[in-house]
XYZ file of C-alpha atoms in Angstrom:
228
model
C 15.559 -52.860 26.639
C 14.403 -54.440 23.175
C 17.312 -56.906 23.595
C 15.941 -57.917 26.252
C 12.612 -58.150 25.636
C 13.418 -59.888 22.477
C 15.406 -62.681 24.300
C 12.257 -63.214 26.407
C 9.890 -63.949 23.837
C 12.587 -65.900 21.904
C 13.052 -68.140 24.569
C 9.167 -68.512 25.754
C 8.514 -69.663 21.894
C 11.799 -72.377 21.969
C 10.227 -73.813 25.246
C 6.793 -73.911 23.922
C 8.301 -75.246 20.663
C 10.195 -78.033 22.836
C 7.369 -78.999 25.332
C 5.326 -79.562 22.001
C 7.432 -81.634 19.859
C 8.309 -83.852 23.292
C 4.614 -84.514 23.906
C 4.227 -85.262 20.512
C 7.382 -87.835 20.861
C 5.585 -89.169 24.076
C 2.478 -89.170 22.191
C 3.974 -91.372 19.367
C 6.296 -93.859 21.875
C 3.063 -94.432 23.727
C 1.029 -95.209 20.584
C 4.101 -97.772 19.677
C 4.048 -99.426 22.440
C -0.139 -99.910 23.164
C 0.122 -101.363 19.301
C 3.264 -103.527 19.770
C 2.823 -107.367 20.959
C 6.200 -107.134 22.784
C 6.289 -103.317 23.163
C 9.404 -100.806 22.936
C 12.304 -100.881 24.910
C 14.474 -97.925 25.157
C 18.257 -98.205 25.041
C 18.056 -97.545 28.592
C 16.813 -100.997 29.180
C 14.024 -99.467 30.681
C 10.156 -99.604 29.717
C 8.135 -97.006 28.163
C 6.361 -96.801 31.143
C 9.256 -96.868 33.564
C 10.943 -93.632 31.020
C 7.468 -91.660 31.758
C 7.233 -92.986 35.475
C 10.915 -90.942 35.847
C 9.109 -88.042 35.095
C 6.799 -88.551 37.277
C 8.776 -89.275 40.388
C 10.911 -85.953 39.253
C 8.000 -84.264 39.450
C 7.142 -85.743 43.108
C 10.399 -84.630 44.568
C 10.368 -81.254 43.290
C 6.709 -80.723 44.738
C 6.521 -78.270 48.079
C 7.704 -79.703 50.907
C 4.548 -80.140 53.303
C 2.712 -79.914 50.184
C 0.962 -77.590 47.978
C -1.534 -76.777 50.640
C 1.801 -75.517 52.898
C 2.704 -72.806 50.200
C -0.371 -71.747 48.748
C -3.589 -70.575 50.595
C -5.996 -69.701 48.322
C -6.764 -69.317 44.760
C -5.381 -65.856 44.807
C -2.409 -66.746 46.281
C -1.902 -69.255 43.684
C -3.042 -66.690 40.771
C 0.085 -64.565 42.005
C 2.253 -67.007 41.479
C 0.983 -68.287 38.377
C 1.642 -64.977 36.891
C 5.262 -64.712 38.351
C 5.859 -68.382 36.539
C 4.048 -67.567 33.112
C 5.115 -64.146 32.749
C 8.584 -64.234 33.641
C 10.385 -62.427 30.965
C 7.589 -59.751 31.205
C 3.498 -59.409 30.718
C 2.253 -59.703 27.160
C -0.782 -60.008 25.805
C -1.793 -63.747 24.754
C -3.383 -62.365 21.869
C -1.586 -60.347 19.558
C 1.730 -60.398 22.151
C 2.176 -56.572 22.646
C 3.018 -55.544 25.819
C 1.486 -52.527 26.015
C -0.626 -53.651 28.802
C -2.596 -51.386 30.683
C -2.688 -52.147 34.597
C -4.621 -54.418 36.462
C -8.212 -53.372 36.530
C -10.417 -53.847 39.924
C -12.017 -56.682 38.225
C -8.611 -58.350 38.587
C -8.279 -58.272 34.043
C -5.011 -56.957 32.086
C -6.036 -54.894 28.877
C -3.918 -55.293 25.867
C -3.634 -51.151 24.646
C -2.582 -52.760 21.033
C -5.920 -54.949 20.382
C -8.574 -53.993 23.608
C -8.335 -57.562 24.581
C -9.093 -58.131 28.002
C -7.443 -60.817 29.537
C -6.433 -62.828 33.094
C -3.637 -64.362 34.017
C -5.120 -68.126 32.844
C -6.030 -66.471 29.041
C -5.093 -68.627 26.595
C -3.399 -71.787 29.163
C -5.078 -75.038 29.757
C -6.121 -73.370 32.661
C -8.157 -70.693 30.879
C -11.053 -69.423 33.167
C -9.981 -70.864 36.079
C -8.930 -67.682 38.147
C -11.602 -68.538 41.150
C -10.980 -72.245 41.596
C -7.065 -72.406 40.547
C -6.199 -73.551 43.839
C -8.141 -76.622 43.126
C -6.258 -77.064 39.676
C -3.048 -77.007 42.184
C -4.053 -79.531 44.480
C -5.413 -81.931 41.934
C -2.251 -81.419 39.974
C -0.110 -82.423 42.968
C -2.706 -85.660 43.595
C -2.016 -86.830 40.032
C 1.678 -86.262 40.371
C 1.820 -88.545 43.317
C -0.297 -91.014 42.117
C 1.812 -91.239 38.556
C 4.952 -91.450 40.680
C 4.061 -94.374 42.435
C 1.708 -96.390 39.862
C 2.580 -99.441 38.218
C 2.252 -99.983 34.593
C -1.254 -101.580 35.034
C -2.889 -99.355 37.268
C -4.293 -95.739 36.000
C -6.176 -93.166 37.675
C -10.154 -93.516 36.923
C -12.492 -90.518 36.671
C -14.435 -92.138 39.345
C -11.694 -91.791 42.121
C -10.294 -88.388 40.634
C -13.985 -87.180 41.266
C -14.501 -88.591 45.164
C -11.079 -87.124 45.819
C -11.911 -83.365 44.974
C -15.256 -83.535 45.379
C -15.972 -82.814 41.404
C -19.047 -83.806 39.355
C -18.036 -87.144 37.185
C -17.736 -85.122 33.977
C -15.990 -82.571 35.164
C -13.500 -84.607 36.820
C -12.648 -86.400 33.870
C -11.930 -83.516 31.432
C -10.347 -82.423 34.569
C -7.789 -85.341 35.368
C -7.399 -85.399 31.234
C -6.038 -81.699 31.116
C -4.275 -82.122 33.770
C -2.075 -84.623 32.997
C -1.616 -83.927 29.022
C -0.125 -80.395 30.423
C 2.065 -82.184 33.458
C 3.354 -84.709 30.694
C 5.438 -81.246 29.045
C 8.953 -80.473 29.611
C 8.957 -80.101 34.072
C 5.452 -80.058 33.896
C 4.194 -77.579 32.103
C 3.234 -74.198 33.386
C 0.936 -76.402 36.103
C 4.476 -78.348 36.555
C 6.285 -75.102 37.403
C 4.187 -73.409 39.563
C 3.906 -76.453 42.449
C 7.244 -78.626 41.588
C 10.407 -75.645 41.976
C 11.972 -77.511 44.660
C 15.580 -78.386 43.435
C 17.072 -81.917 43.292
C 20.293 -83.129 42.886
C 20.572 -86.370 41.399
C 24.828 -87.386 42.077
C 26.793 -86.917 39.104
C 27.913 -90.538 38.579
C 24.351 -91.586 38.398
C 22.973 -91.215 34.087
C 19.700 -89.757 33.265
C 17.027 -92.213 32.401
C 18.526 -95.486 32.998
C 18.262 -98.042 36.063
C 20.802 -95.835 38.211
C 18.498 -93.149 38.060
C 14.719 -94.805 38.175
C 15.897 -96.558 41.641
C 17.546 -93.288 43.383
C 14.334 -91.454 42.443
C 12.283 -94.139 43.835
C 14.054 -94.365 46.799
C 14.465 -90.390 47.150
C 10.020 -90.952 47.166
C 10.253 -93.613 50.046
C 11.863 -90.987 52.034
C 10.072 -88.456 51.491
C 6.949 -90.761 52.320
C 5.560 -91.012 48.898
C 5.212 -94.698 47.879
């Protein structure tokens, strides 16, 4: 049982380990290339923006089919299965990472036996707090997703039109959209990026990851799903 245990936290700190160092990579090729004159081309032969738009589009085609809205309900329903996703090699506290965790109170709150702490299933994730309204962190998720996937390199999504689209206060829209994507940008996603994108794809074998090949059969894998 501590075997396995072990293994699970093992490999939930390599993949946070991983999806930090790659944002930090993305971070750094995306500073290169806003302070280059001719900008950086990968050996791909593709543009910066073209590498990150891949990951976008992947993201795209592994999102619900019929959308988020088909497979999630409510905020609850999406608070289940945000706690399937995050704690999948067991429930720990995001404290002191005992789990000795007492069960679920009424008030919907873990308690960590080890240090009191109470916590939710959002504790310590961008989406910290978010419980009630997590639904809405799902759907505008998916919106930015599709948007990415489609978007040229000199178009962006503006607070303005992130805010009429969910109905959000400027401000909040903005540190919204910002979250968001910084945690989408992570290896598939994030945890945001593995809760609404599980759908499998198969790109063929003869086709290599992250060149032309690959940016044209996931663009038009998009155009027939209807997502242009």
């Amino acid at each position: 049982m501590r075997s396995i245990v072990q293994n699970g936290l093992e490999a939930d700190f390599r993949r946070k380990l991983h999806e930090r160092l790659l944002y930090g990579m993305a971070l750094l090729l995306f500073w290169r290339v806003k302070n280059s004159r001719i900008g950086v081309i990968m050996q791909s032969g593709l543009s910066a923006h073209d590498i990150e738009r891949i990951h976008w589009m992947t993201l795209a085609l592994r999102l619900p089919e019929g959308g988020v809205m088909a497979k999630f309900q409510d905020s609850d329903s999406c608070v289940g299965h945000f706690e399937t996703v995050r704690w999948q090699f067991g429930l720990y506290c995001p404290r002191c990472k005992a789990r000795d965790i007492a069960p679920k109170s009424s008030r919907k709150t873990y308690r960590c036996r080890k240090c009191a702490y109470h916590f939710s299933a959002t504790a310590g994730t961008f989406a910290h707090g978010a419980n009630r309204n997590l639904l809405t962190y799902f759907l505008a998720a998916e919106d930015i997703i599709k948007q990415k996937a489609r978007m040229s390199s000199f178009e962006s999504i503006t607070g303005h039109e992130f805010k009429d689209q969910h109905g959000l206060a400027y401000m909040t829209a903005r540190r919204l959209l910002k979250l968001l994507t910084e945690e989408l940008l992570l290896e598939d996603g994030g945890l945001i990026g593995r809760c609404i994108c599980a759908k499998e794809i198969n790109v063929p074998p003869d086709i290599e990851l992250g060149g032309h090949d690959h940016f044209h059969w996931l663009f038009e894998a998009l155009q027939a799903r209807g997502i242009r």
